[in-house]
Short mmCIF file of C-alpha atoms in Angstrom, two decimals:
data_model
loop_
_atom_site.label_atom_id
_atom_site.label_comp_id
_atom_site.label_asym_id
_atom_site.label_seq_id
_atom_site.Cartn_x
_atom_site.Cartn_y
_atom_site.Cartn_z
CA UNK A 382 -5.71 -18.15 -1.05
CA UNK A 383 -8.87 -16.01 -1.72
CA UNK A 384 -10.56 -14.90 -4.57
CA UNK A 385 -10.87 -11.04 -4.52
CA UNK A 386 -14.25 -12.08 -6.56
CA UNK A 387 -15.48 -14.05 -3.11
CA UNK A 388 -18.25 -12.25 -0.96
CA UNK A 389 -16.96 -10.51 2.05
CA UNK A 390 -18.73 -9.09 5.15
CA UNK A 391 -18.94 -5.89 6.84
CA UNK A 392 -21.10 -5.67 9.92
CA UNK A 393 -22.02 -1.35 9.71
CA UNK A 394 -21.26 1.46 7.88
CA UNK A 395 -20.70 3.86 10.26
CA UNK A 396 -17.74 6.26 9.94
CA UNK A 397 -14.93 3.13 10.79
CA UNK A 398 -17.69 0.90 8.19
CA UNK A 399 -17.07 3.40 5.53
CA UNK A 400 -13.13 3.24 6.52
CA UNK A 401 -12.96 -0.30 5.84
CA UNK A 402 -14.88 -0.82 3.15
CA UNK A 403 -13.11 1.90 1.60
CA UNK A 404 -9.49 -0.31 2.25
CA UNK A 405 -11.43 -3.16 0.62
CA UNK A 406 -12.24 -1.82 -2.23
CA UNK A 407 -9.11 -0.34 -2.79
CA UNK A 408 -6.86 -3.44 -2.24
CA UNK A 409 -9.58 -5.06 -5.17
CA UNK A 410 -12.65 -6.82 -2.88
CA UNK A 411 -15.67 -6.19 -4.93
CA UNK A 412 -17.88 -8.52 -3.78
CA UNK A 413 -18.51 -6.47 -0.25
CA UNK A 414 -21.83 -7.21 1.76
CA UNK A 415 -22.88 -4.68 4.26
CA UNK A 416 -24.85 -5.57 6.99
CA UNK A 417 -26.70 -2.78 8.39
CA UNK A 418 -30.57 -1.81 10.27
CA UNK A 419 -30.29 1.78 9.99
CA UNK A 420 -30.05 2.66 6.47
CA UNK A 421 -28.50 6.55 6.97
CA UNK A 422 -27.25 7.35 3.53
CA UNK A 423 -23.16 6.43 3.13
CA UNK A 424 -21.06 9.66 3.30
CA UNK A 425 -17.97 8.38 1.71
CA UNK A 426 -19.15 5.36 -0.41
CA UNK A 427 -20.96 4.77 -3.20
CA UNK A 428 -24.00 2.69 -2.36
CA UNK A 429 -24.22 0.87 -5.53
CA UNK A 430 -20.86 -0.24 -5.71
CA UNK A 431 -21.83 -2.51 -2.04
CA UNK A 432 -24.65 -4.99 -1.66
CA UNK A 433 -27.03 -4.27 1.51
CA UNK A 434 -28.72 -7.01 3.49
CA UNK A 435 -31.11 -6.13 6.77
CA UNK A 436 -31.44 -9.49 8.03
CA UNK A 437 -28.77 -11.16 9.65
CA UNK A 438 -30.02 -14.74 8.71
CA UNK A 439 -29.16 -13.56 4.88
CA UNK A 440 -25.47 -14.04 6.25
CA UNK A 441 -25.33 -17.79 5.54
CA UNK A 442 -26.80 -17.78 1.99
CA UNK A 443 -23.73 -15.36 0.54
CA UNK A 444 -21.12 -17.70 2.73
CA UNK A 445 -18.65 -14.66 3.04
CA UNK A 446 -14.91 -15.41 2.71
CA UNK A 447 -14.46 -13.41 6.37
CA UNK A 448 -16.33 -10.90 8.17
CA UNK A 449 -15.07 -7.29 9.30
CA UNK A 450 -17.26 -5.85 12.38
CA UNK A 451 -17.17 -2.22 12.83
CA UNK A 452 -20.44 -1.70 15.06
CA UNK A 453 -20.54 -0.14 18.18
CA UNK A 454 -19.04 -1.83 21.10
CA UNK A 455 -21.88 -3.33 22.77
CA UNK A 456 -22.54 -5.60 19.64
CA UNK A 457 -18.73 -7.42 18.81
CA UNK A 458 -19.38 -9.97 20.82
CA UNK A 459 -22.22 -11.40 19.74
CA UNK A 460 -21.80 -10.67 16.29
CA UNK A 461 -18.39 -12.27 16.72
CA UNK A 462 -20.02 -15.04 18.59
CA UNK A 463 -22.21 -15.58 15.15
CA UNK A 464 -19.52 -15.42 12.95
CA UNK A 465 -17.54 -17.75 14.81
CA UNK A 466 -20.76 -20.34 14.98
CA UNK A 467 -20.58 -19.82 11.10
CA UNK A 468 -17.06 -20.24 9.99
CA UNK A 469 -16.27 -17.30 8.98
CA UNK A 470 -12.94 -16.01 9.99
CA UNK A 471 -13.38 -11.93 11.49
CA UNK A 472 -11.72 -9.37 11.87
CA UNK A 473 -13.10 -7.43 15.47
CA UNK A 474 -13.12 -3.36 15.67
CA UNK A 475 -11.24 -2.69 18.81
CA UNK A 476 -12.05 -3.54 21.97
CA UNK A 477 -13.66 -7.02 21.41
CA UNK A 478 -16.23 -5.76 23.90
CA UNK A 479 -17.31 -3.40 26.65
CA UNK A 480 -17.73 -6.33 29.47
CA UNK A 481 -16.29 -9.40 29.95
CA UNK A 482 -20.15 -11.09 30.02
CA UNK A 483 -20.30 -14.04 27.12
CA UNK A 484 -16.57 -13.62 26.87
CA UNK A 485 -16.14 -18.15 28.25
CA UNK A 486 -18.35 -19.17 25.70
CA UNK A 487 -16.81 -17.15 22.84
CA UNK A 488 -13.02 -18.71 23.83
CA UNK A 489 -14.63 -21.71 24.31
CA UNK A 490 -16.19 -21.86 20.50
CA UNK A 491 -13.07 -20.35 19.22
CA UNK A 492 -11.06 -23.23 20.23
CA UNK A 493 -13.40 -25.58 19.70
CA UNK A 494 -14.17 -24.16 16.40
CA UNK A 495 -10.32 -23.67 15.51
CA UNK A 496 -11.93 -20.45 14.60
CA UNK A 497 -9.92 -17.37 13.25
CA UNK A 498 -10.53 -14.05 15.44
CA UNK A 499 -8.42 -11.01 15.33
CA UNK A 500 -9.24 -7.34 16.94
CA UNK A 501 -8.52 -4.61 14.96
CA UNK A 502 -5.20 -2.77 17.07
CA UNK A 503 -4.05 -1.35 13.67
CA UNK A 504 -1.55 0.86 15.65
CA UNK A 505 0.63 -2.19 15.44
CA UNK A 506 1.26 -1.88 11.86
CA UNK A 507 2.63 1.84 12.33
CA UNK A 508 6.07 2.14 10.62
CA UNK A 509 7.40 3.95 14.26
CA UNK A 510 5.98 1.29 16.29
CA UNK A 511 7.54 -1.63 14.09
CA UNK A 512 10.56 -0.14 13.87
CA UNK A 513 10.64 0.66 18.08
CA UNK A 514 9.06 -3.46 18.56
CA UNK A 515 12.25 -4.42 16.42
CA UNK A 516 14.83 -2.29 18.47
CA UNK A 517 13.05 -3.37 21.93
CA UNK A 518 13.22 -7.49 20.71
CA UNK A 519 17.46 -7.03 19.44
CA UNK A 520 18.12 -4.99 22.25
CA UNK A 521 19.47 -2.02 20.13
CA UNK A 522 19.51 -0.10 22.85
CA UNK A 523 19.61 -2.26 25.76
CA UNK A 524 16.80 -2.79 27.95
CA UNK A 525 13.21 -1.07 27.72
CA UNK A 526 12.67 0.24 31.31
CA UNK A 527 8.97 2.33 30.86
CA UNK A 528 6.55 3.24 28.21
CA UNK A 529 4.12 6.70 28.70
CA UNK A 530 1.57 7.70 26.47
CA UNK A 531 -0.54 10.82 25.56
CA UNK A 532 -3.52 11.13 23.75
CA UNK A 533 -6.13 14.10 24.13
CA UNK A 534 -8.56 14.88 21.73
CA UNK A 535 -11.87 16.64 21.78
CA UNK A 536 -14.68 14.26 20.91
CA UNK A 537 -17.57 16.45 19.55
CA UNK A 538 -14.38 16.87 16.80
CA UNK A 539 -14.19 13.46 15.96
CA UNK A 540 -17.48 13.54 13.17
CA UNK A 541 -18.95 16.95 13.33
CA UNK A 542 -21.68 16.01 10.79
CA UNK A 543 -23.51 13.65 14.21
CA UNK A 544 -24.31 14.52 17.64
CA UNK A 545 -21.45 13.25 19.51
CA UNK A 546 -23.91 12.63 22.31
CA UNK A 547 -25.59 9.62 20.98
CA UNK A 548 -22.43 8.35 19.70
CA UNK A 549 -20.84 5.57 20.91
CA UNK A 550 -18.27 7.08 22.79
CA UNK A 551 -20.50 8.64 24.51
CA UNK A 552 -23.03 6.34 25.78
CA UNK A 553 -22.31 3.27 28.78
CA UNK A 554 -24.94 1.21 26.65
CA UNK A 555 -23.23 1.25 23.77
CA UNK A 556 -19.87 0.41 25.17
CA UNK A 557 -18.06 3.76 25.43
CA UNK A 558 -16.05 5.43 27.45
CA UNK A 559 -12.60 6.66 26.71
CA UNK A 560 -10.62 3.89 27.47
CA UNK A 561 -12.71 1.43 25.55
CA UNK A 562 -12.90 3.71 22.75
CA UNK A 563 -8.94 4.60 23.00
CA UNK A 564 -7.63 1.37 24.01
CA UNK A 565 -5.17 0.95 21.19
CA UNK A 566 -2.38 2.48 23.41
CA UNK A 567 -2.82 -0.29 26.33
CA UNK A 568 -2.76 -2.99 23.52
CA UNK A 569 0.65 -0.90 21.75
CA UNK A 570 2.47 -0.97 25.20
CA UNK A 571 1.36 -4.47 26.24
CA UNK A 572 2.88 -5.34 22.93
CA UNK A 573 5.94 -3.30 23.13
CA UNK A 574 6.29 -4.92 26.65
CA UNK A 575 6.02 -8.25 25.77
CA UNK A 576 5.61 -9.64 28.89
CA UNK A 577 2.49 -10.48 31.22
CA UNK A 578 0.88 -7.80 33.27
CA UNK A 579 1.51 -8.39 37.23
CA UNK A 580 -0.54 -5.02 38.38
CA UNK A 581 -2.34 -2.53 37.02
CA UNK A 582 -4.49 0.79 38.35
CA UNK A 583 -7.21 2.69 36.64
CA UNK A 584 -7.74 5.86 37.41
CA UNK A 585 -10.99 7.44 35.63
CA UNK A 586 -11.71 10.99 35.42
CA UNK A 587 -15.60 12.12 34.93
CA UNK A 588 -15.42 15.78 35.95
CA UNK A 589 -15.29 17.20 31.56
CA UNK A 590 -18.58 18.96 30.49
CA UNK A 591 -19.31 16.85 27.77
CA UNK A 592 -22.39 15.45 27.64
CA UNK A 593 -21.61 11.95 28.50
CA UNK A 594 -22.33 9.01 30.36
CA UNK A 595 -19.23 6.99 31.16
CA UNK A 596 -15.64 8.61 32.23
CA UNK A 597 -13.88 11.12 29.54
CA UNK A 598 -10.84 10.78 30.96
CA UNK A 599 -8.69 7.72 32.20
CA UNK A 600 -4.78 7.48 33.39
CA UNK A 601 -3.94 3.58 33.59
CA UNK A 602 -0.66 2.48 34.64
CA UNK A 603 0.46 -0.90 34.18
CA UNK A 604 3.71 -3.10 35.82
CA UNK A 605 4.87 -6.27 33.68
CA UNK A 606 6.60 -9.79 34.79
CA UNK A 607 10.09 -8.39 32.88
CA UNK A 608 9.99 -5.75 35.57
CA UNK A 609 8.93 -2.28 32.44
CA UNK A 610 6.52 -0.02 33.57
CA UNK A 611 3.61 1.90 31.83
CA UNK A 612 1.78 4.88 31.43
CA UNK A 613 -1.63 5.40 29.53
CA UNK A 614 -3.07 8.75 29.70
CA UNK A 615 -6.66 9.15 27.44
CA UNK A 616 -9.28 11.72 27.26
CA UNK A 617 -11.30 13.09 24.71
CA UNK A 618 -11.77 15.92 26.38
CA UNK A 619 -8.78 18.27 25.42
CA UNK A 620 -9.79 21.02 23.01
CA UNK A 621 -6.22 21.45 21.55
CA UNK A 622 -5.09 17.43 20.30
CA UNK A 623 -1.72 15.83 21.24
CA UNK A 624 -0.79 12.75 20.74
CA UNK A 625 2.86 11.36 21.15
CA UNK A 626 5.06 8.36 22.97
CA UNK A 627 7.99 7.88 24.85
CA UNK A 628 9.58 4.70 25.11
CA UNK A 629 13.03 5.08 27.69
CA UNK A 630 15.96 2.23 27.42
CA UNK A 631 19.24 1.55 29.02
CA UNK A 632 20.84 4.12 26.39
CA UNK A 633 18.37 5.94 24.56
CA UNK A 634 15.09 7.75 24.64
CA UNK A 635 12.70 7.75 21.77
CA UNK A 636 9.63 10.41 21.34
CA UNK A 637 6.97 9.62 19.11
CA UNK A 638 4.52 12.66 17.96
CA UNK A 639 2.17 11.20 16.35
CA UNK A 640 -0.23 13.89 14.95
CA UNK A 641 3.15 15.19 13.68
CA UNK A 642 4.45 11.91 11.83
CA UNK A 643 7.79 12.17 13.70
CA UNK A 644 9.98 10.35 15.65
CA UNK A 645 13.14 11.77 17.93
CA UNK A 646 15.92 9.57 19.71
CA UNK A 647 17.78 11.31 21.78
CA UNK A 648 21.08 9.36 23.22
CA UNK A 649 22.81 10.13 26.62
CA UNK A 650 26.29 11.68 24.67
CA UNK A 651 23.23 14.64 23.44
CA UNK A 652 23.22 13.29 19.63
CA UNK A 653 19.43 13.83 18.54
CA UNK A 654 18.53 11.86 15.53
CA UNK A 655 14.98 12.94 14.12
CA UNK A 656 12.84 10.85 11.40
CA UNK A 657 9.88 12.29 9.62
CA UNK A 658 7.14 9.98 7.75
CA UNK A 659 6.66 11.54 4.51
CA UNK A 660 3.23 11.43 2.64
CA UNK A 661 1.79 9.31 5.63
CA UNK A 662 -1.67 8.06 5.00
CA UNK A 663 -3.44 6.47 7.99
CA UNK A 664 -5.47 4.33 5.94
CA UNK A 665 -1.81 2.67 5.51
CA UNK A 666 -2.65 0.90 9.05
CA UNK A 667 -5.77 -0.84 8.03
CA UNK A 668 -4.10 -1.87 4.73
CA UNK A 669 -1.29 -3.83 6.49
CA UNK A 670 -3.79 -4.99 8.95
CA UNK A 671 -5.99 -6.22 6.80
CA UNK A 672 -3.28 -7.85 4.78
CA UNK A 673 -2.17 -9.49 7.81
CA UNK A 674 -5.26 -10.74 8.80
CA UNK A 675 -6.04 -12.05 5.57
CA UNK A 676 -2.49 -14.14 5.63
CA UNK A 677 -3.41 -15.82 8.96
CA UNK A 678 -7.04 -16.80 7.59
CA UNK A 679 -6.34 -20.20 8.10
CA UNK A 680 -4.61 -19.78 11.66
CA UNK A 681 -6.25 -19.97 14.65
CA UNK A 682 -4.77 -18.16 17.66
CA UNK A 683 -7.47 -18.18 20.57
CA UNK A 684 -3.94 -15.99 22.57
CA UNK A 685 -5.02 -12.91 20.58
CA UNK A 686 -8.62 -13.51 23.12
CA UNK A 687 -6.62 -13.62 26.09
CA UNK A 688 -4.82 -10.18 25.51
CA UNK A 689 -7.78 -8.73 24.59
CA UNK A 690 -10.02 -10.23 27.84
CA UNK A 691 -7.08 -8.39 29.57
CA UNK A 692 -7.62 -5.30 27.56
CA UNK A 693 -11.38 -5.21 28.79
CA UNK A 694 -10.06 -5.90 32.40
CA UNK A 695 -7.78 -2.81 32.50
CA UNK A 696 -10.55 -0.47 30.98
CA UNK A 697 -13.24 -1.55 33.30
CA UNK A 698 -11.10 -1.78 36.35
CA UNK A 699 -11.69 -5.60 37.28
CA UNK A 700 -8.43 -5.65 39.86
CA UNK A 701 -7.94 -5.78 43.24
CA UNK A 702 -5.48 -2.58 43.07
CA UNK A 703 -7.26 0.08 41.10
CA UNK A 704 -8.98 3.38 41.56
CA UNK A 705 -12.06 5.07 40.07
CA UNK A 706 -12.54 8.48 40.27
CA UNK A 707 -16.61 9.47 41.03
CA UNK A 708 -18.52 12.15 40.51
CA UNK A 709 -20.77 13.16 43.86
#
């Protein structure tokens, strides 16, 4: 069991830093390192209630409990890689990466290592999606037969206080583009499928003014062994947000709006049954995810590397049967 007194590490303080560091010290870690090279002033947190190191090689003499990374893409994996080489069970900012390259050696240390990785899909531990994961597993309403998803948002409205440009979102060499950067919903229907993917297509959309570098909008659809198929539509290009799911069965259909904190199951005799989360908090996700991580610290599961090397696969289009849309 750990000591809420033991150091703990967080690899940047970025806006998703801040977030986590924030769910730390809430649920009573006091002991929080921050690694970080750019030392921008902290918009949410107190500086001196967090200790700062510069140098990664300071790492080893603190001997944190387990690591959080929250640094742009382009840096999980080897910062994984490290904490991994250093026995310290992490906790990996969605996607694991933007490539697939150094991916071998990583499994390979994990299991060798009987090391403890998890990537942070925290849209798991939404009371919908439990609830719909439950009802898909007992059959409540017979079988699942497709999943779709929507989710538009604007991304200079993400954190108006930076220049979205330079963000990582934004930039290939960081590890952006939308489906990286949104790929929670491929890992929520891969999990509500429960089953192995058989095909998938990619469909990437660069035509938005924003000023990127890498696609800003990507429709993925996905076929699995058990015979359900998918639907991922991203973009952060829409101006007005929506986000919802739909998840059709044998003998019901259930809508999730998101943004809205409701859910609506509508059943083929026309009964609608609608369920509203009250007070919601989003910081509620990274509390149960970080609970659950901290449960399994002593469990190694190198499967939760496979689903995410498939995760990268899908968002970078590395399959026979996809399509990429170019600009000229």
């Amino acid at each position: 069991m750990i000591n809420k007194g033991d150091p703990v590490l967080v690899f940047g303080a970025g806006s998703i830093g801040e977030r986590h560091i924030g769910v730390l010290q809430k649920m009573g870690y006091l002991n929080i390192w921050v690694y970080r090279k750019r030392l921008f002033p902290l918009r949410n947190i107190d500086a001196s209630t967090i200790h700062t190191i510069t140098n990664l090689n300071q790492v080893k003499d603190h001997k944190p409990s387990f690591a959080i990374i929250c640094t742009p893409t382009a840096l999980h994996l080897e910062q994984t890689l490290f904490c991994v080489e250093n026995n310290i069970p992490v906790l990996v900012e969605k996607p694991l990466s933007h490539s697939l390259a150094g991916f071998e050696e990583l499994h390979a240390m994990v299991v060798k290592n009987s090391a403890v990785v998890h990537i942070a899909y925290m849209l798991r531990y939404h009371p919908f999606m439990q609830r719909i994961k439950k009802w898909v597993v007992n059959q409540e309403f017979g079988d699942l037969l497709n999943i779709q998803t929507y989710w538009g948002e604007y991304l200079p409205d993400w954190h108006p206080w930076e220049d979205y440009s330079t963000s990582y979102p934004a930039c290939k060499e960081l590890g952006g583009g939308v489906a990286l950067t949104l790929s929670h919903d491929i890992d929520l229907v891969n999990w509500i499928a429960g089953s192995e993917i058989v095909e998938w297509h990619n469909l990437k959309n660069y035509r938005s003014n924003l000023d990127v570098n890498v696609e800003a909008g990507s429709d993925i659809s996905m076929a699995y062994q058990n015979g359900i198929t998918a639907h991922c539509h991203l973009n952060y290009f829409e101006k007005v947000a929506r986000r919802y799911y739909r998840f059709i069965l044998d003998n019901a259909s259930i809508e999730v709006d998101y943004l809205n904190n409701t859910m609506t199951l509508l059943f083929p005799n026309g009964e609608i049954e609608r369920q509203v989360l009250q007070n919601f908090d989003r910081n509620e996700l990274f509390e149960k995810q970080l609970e659950g991580f901290v449960l399994n610290l002593r469990k190694s599961d190198p499967t939760k590397m496979i689903e995410s090397k498939k995760i990268i696969e899908i968002c970078n289009g590395v399959h026979s049967n996809q399509n990429t849309f170019s600009p000229n």
